[in-house]
mmCIF file of C-alpha atoms in Angstrom:
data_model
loop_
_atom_site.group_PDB
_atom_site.id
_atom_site.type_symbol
_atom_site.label_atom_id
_atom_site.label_comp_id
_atom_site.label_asym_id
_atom_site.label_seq_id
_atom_site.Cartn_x
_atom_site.Cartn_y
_atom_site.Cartn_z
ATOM 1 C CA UNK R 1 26.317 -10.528 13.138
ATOM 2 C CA UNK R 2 26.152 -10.208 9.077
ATOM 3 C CA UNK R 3 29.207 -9.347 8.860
ATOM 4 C CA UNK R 4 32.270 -11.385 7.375
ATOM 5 C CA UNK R 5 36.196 -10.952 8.547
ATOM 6 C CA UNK R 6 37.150 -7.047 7.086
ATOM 7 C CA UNK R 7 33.976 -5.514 8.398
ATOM 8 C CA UNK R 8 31.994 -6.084 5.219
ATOM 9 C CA UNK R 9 28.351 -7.112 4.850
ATOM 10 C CA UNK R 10 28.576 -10.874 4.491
ATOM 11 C CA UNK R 11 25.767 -11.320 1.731
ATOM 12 C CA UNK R 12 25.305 -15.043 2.067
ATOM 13 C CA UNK R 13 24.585 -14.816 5.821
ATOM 14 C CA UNK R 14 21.040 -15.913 6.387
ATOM 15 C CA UNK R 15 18.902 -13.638 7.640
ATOM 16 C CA UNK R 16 17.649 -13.204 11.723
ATOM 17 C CA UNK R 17 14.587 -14.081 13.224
ATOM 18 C CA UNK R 18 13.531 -10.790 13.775
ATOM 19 C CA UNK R 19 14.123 -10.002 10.030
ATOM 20 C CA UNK R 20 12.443 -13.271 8.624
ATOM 21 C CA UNK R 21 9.176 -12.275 10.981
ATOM 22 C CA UNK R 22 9.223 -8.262 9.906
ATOM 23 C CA UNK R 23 9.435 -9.876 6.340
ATOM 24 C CA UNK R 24 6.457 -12.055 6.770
ATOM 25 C CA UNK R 25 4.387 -8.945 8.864
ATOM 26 C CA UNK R 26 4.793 -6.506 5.834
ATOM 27 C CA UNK R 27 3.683 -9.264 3.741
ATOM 28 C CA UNK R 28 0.524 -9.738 5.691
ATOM 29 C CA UNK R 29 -0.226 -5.977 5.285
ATOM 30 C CA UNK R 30 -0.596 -6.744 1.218
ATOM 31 C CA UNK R 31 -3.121 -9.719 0.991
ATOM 32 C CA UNK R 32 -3.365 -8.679 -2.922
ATOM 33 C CA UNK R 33 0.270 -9.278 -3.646
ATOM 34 C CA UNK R 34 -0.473 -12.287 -6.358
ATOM 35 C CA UNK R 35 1.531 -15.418 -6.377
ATOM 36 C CA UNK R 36 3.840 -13.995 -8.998
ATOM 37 C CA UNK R 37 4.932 -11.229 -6.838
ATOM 38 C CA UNK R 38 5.552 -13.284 -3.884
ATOM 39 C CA UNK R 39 8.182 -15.406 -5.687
ATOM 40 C CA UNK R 40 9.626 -12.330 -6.753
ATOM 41 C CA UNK R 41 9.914 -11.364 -3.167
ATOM 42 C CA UNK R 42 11.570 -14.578 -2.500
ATOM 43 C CA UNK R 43 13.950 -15.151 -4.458
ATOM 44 C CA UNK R 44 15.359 -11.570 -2.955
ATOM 45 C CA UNK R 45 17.707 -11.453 0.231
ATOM 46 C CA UNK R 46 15.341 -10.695 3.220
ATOM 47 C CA UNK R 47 16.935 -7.085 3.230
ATOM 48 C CA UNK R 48 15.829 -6.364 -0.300
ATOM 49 C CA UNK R 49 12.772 -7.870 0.170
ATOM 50 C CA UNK R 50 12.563 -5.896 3.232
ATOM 51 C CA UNK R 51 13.093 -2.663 1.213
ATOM 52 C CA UNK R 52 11.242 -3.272 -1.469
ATOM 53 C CA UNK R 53 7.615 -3.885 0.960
ATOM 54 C CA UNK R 54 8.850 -1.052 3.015
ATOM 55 C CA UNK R 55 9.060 1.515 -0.034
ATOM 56 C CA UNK R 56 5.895 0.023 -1.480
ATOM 57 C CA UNK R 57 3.866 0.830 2.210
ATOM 58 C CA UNK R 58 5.432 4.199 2.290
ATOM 59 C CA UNK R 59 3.994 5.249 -1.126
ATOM 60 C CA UNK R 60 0.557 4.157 -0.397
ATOM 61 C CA UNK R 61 -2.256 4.338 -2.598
ATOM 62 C CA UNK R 62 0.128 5.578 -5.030
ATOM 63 C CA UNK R 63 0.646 2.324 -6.661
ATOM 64 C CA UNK R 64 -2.561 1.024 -8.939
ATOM 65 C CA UNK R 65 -0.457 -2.491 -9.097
ATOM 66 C CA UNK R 66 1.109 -3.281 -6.007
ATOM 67 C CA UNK R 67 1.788 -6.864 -7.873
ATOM 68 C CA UNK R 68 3.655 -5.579 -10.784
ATOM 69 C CA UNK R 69 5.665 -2.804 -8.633
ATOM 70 C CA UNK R 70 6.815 -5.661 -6.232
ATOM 71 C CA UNK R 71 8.259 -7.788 -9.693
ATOM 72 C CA UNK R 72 9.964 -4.506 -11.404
ATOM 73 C CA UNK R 73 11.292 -3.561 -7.653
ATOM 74 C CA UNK R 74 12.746 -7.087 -7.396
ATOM 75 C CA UNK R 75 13.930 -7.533 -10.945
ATOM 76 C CA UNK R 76 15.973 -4.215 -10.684
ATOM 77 C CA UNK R 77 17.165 -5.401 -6.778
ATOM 78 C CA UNK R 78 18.439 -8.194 -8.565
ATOM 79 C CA UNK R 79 20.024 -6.560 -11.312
ATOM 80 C CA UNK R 80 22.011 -4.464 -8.877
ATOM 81 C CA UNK R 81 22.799 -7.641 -6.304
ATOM 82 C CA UNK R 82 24.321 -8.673 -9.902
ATOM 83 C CA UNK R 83 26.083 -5.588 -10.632
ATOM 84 C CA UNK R 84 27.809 -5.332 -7.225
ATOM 85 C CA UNK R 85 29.044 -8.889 -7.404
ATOM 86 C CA UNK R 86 30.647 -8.629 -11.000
ATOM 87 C CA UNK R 87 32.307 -5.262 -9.801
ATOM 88 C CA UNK R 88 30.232 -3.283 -12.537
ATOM 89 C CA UNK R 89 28.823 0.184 -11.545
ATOM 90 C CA UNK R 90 25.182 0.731 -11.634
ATOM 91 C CA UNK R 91 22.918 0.801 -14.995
ATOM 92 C CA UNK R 92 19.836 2.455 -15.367
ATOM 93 C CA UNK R 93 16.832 -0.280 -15.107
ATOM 94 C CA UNK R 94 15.457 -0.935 -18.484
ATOM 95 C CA UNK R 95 12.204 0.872 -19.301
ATOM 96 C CA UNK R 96 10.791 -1.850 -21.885
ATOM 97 C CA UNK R 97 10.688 -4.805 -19.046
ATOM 98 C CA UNK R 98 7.420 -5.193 -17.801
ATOM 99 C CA UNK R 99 7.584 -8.832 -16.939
ATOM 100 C CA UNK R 100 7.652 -10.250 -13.788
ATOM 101 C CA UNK R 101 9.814 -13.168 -14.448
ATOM 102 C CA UNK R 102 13.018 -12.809 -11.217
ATOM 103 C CA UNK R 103 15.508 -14.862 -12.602
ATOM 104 C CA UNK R 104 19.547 -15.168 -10.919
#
């Protein structure tokens, strides 16, 4: 499963049960994501989505904005989601975005 003929990743299967309900149990664990954030989450694949919650539970307390770390995580998952589709290598995120706006 989520794979296409070739043996690669096929990135417009939809996600599995057991991914869409780990998705929505690390999402329970941050009640004071805001409504922004949770869009951001979203409009990622439930794999990024899934990494991004999972890297923000491992750091902690480390994060004073939970909110705005979720948007800049997303925004730069979607940059690279981007990037791999037009065949372009990995940039650098930029350091001046600090909105929250995901857009495709």
């Amino acid at each position: 499963t989520g794979s296409a003929a070739g043996g690669k990743p096929d990135i417009d299967a939809p996600a599995n049960p057991e991914e869409l309900m780990e998705l929505q149990v690390r999402i329970a664990r941050f009640p004071q994501l805001d409504s922004k954030a949770l869009v951001a989450l979203n409009a990622l694949e439930t794999k990024d989505a899934l990494k991004a919650l999972k890297e923000l539970e491992a750091k902690g307390g480390g994060i004073r904005n939970p909110s705005a770390w979720i948007c800049r995580t997303a925004q730069n998952l979607k940059d690279k989601q981007k990037e791999r589709s037009r065949g372009l290598p990995p940039q650098p995120p930029p350091q001046d975005d600090v909105g929250c706006d995901v857009v495709d």
